[in-house]
Every structure is written in C-alpha cells, then in structure tokens.
mmCIF file of C-alpha atoms in Angstrom:
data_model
loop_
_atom_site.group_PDB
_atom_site.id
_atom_site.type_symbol
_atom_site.label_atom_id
_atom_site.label_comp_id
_atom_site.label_asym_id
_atom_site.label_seq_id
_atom_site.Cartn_x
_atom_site.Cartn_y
_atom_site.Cartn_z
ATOM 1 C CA UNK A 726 -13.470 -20.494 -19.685
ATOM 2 C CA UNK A 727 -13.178 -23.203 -22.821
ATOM 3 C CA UNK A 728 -17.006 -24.553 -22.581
ATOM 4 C CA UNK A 729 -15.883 -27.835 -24.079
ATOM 5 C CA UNK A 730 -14.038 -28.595 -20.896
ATOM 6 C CA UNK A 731 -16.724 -27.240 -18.927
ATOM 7 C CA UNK A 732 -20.171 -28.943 -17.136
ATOM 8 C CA UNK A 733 -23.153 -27.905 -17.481
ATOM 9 C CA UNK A 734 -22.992 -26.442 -13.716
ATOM 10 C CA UNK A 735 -20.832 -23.718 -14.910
ATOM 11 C CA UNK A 736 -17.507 -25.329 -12.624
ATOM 12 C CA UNK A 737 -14.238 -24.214 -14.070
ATOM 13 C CA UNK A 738 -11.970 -26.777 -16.380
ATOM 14 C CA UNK A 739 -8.781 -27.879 -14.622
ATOM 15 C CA UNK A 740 -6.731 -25.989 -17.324
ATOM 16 C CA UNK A 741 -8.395 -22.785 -16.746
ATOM 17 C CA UNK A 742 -8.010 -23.061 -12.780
ATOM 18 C CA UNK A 743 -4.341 -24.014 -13.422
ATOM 19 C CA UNK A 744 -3.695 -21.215 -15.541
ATOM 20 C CA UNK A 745 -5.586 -18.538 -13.036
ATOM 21 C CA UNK A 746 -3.606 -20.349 -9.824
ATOM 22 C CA UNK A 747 -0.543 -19.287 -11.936
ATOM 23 C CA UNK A 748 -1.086 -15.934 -12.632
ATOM 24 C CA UNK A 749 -2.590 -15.169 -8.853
ATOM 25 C CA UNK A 750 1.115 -16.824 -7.218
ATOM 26 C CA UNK A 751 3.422 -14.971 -10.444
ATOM 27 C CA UNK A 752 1.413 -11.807 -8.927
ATOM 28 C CA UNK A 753 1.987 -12.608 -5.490
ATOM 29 C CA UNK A 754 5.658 -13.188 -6.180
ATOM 30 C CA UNK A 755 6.024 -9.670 -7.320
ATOM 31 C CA UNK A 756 5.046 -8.566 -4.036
ATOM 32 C CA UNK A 757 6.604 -10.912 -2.102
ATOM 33 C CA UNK A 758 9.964 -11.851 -3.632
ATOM 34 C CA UNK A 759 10.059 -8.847 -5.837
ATOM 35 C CA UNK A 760 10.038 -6.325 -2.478
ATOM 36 C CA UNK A 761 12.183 -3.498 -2.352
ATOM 37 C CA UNK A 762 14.536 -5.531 0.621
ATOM 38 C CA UNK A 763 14.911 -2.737 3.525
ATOM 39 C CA UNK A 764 11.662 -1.809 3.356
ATOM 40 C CA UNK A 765 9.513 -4.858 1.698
ATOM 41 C CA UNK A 766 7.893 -2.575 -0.316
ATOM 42 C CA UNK A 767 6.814 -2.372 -3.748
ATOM 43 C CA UNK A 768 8.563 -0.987 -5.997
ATOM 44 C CA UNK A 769 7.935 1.441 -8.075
ATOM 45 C CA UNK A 770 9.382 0.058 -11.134
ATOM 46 C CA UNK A 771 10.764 -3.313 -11.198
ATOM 47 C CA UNK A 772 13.300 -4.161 -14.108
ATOM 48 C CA UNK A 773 16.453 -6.387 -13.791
ATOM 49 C CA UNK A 774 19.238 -5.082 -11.320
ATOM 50 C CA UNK A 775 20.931 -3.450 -13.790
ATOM 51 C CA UNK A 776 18.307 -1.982 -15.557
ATOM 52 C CA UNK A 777 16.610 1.018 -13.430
ATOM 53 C CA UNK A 778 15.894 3.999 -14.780
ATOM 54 C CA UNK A 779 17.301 7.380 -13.264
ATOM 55 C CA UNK A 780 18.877 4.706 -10.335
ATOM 56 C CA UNK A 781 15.624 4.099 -8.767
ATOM 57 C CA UNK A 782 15.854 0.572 -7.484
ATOM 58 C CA UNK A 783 15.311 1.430 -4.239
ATOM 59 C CA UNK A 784 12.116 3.981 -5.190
ATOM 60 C CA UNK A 785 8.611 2.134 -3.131
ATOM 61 C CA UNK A 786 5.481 3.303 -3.587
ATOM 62 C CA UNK A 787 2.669 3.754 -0.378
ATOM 63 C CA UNK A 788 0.024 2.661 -2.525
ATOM 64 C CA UNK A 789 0.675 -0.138 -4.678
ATOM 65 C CA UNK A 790 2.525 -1.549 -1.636
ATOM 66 C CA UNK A 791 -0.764 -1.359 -0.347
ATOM 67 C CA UNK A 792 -1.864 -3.727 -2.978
ATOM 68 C CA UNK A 793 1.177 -5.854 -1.474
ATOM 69 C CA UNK A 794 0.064 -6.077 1.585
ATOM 70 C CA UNK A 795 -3.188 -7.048 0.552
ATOM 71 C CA UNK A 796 -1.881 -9.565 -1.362
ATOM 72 C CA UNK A 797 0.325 -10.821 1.173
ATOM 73 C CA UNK A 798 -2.675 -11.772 3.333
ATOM 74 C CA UNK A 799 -3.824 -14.107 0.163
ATOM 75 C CA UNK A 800 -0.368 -15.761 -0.359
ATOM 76 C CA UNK A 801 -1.031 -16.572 3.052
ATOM 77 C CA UNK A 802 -4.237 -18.283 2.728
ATOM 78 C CA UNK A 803 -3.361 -19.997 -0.617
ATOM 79 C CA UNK A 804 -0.440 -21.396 0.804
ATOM 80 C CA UNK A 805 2.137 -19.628 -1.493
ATOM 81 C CA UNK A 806 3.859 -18.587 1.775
ATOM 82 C CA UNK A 807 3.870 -20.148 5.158
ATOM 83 C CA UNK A 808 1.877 -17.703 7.486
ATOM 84 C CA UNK A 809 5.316 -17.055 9.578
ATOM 85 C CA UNK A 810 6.945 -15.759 6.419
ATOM 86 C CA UNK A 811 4.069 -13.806 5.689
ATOM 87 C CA UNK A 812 3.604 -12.152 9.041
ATOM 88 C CA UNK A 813 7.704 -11.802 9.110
ATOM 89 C CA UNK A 814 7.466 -9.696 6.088
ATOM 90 C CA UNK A 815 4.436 -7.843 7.185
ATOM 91 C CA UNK A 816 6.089 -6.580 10.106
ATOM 92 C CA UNK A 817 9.012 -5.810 8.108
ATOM 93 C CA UNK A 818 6.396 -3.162 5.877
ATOM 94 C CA UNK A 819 4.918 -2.205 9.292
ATOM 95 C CA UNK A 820 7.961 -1.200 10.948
ATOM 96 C CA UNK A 821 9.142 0.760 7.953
ATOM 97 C CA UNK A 822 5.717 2.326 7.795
ATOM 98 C CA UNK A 823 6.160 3.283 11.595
ATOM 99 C CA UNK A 824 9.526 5.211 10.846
ATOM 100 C CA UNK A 825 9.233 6.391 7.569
ATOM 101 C CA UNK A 826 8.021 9.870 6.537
ATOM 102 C CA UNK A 827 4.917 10.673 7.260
ATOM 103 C CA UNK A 828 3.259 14.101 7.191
ATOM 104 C CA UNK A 829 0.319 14.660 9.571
ATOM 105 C CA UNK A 830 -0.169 11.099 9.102
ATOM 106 C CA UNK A 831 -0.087 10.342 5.926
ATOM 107 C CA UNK A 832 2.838 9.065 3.395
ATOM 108 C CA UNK A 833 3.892 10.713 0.784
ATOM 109 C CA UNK A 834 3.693 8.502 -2.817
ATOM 110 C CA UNK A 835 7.101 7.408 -2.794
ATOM 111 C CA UNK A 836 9.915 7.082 -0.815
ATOM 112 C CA UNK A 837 13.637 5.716 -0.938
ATOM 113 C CA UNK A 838 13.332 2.513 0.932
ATOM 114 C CA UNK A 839 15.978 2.307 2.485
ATOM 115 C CA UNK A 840 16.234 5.327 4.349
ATOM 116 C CA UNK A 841 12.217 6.043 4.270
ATOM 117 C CA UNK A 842 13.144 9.474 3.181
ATOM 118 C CA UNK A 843 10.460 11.279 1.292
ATOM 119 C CA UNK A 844 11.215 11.308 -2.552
ATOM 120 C CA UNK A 845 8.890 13.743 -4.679
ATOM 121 C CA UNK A 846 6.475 12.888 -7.148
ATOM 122 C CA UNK A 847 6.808 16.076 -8.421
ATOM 123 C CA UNK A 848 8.405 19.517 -7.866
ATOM 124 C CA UNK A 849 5.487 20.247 -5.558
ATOM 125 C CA UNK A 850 4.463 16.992 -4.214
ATOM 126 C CA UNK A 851 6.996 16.166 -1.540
ATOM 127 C CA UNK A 852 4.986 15.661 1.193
ATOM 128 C CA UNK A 853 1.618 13.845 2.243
ATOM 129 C CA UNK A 854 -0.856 11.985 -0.484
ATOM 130 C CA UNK A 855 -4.112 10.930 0.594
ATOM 131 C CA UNK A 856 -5.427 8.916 -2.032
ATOM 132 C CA UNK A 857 -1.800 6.862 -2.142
ATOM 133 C CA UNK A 858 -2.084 6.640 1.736
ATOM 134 C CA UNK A 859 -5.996 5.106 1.334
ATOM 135 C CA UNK A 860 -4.486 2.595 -0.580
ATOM 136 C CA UNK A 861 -2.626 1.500 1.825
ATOM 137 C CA UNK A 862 -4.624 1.586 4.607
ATOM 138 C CA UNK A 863 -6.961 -1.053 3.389
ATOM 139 C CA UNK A 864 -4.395 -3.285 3.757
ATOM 140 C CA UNK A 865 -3.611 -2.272 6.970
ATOM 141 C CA UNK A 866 -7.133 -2.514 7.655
ATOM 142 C CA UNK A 867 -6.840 -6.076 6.371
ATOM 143 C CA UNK A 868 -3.652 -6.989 8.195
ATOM 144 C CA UNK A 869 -5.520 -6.109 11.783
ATOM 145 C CA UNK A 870 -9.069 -8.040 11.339
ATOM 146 C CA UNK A 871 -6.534 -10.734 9.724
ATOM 147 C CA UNK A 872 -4.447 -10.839 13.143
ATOM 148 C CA UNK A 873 -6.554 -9.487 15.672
ATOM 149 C CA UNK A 874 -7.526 -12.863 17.362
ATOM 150 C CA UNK A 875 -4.256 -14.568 16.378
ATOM 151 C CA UNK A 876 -1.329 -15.223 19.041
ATOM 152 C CA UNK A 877 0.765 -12.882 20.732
ATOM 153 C CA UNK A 878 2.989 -11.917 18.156
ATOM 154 C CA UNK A 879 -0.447 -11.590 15.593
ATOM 155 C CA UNK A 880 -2.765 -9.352 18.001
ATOM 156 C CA UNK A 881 0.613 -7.758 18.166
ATOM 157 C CA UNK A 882 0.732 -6.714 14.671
ATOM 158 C CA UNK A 883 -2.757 -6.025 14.330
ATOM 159 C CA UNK A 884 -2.672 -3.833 16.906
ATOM 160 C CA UNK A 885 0.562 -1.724 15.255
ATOM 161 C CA UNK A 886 -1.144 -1.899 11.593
ATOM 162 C CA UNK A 887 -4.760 -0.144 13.675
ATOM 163 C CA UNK A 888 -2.356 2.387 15.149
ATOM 164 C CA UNK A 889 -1.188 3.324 11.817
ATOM 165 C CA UNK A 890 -4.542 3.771 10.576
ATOM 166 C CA UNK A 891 -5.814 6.220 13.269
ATOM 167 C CA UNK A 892 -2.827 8.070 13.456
ATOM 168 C CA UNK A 893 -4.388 9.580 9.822
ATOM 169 C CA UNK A 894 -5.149 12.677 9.946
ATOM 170 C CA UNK A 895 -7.810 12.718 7.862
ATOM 171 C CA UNK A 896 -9.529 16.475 9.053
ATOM 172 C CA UNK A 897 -6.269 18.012 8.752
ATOM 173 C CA UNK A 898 -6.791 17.407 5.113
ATOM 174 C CA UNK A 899 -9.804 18.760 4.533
ATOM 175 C CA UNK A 900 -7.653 22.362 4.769
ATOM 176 C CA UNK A 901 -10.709 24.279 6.688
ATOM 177 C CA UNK A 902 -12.999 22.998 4.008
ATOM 178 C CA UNK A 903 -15.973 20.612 3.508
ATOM 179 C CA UNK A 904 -13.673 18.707 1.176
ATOM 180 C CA UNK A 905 -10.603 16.685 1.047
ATOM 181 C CA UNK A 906 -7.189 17.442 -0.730
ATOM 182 C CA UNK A 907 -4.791 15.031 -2.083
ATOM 183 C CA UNK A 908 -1.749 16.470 -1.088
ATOM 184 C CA UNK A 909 0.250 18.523 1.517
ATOM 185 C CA UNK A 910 3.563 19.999 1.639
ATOM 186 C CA UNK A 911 5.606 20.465 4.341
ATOM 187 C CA UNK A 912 7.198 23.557 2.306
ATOM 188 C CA UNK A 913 4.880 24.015 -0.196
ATOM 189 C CA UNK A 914 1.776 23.901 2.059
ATOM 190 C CA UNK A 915 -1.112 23.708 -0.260
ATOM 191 C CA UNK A 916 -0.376 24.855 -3.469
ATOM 192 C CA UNK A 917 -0.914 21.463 -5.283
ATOM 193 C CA UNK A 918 -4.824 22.515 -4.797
ATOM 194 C CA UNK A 919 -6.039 19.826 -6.004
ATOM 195 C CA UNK A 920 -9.712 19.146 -4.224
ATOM 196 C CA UNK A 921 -10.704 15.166 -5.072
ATOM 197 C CA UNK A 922 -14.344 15.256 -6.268
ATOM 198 C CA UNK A 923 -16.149 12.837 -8.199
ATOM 199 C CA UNK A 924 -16.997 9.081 -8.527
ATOM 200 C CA UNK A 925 -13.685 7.574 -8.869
ATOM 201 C CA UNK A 926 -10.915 5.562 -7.711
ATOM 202 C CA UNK A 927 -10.154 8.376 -5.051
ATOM 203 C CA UNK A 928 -13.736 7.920 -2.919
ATOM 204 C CA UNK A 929 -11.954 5.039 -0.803
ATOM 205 C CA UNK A 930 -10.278 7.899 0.824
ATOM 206 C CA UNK A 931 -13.514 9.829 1.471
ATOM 207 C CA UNK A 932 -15.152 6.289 2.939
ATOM 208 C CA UNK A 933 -12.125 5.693 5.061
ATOM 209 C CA UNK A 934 -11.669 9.688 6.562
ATOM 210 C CA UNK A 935 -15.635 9.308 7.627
ATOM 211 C CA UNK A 936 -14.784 6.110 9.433
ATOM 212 C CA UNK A 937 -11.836 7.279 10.849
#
C-alpha cells in the first residue's frame, strides 16, 4: 500500500485495489481457462502447447486442482465467471473426480486427464496420496456448503462433491496404526512408509480424517 494515496482510515488506494483485482482474476484464469480440457483440472505444468516437458500436457494434479476448485467458487462471487459457467465446469471436475482412479478413496497426485488413469509420482507412488487428496477435499467441502441450498441442479452438485468426501477412507490409512500415511499402493502396498507427523502443511488431512 503507497501511504501517499492512502487515508488516514487505513482504506486501500484505487491503484493498489486495481493492481490486487488483477492478479486475483490472472490467478483465476489459470484455473479456469488454463484447465487441463477433459478433465478441468489443473495442470501440472502449464507452458505453451508446444512446450511440455516429457509430453505432459495432459498431466493434472488432485491437489492444486483443489486450489482450482476453490478458486472457482471466488471467480464466481467476483464476477470473473457467470455462476452457470462456474458450476458447468465444476461438474465437469466432479464427474472426472467420480470416475477417475481412486484407491480406497483417495486420488493418487496425478493423473492423465483424459483417461483419469493413475500416473506415478514416483516409482513407488502409483496409487493413493492423502495429503494431495486433503487438498482437494476442501474444495469439495467448499463446493457443497456453496450449493447446498441452491436449485436443483446446485443441491445436486453439492450433494455429489459430499459423496466424494465421505467416500475417503480415511482409517484405512492409518495402516493398523494410531497414525496416518501419505501413500498407498495398489502393488506396492506400503512401502513408501512415510508416517505424516508434525506441524505442517499436511495436518489438514489429520483435521479432515477426524471429521470424517
């Protein structure tokens, strides 16, 4: 905030709001017009079509398209979008979500979005990810106390996005033990052992399994 174009009561200069109304719709327009197309997705990387590395256009990831999602719900509301497009293309993610891979619930990081087909992270990570799944379920959350009270086609929604959410299985990750592990492989059960601890970015996932 430039002071000198600033009252006393602290309100924020027409330049600055212009500037920060800007940068909030470029963001939104990653999401939104930026979307993986099949899916609606984010993408993992996003480069100009003939720039992809290792031919991953079509690579979306669970939770930064979680951030989408979120950030659909605030195109809506600042009018970027008209709230038809932006439930349109929220049911597009939904649907996708409803098909794609999923193990015991949750999605794995990434995925190929047109098929929905598991792609691995990793040799060993080719299967469910809890913390990338968390991130998405807040904006599923989101979408269904968005919708919930809406019209037909809203409740609708909001009542797909909720069935997502509980369809988590949340204890199954806990792998017989007072704890919860990132990931699970369908093939490689356990073996990326990796037991999330600590006051981090990760304790969504711990707030959303004890709500679950």
């Amino acid at each position: 905030m430039h002071s000198s174009q600033s009252s006393a009561a602290g309100k924020i200069a027409p330049a600055d709001t212009a500037l920060f109304n800007l940068v909030q719709k470029q963001t939104f327009q990653y999401f939104y017009q930026g979307a993986e197309p099949v899916s609606g997705l984010a993408r993992e990387r996003f480069h100009s079509d003939n720039d992809y590395p290792e031919n991953d256009k079509h690579v979306v990831t669970s939770g930064g398209a979680g951030f989408g999602v979120m950030a659909l719900l605030v195109g809506i509301e600042r009018g970027f979008v008209t709230k038809e497009e932006g439930r349109r293309q929220l049911e597009k993610i939904v649907s996708f979500l409803e098909k794609a891979d999923r193990f015991h619930g949750a999605w794995p990081h990434w995925w190929n979005g047109e098929t929905g087909k598991v792609k691995p992270f990793s040799p060993d990570d080719n299967g469910g990810d809890l913390v990338e799944t968390s991130f998405m379920l807040q904006g599923l959350l989101c979408v269904r106390q968005y919708y919930q009270h809406g019209n037909a086609a809203e409740k609708a929604l909001a009542a797909r996005a909720d069935k997502l959410w509980k369809e988590v299985e949340f204890d199954w990750y806990r792998n017989g033990q007072n704890v919860l592990y990132w990931h699970w492989s369908p093939d490689k059960g356990w073996k990326m052992n990796f037991k999330v601890r600590g006051y981090n970015e990760c304790l969504i996932m711990y707030i959303l399994a004890a709500s679950s």
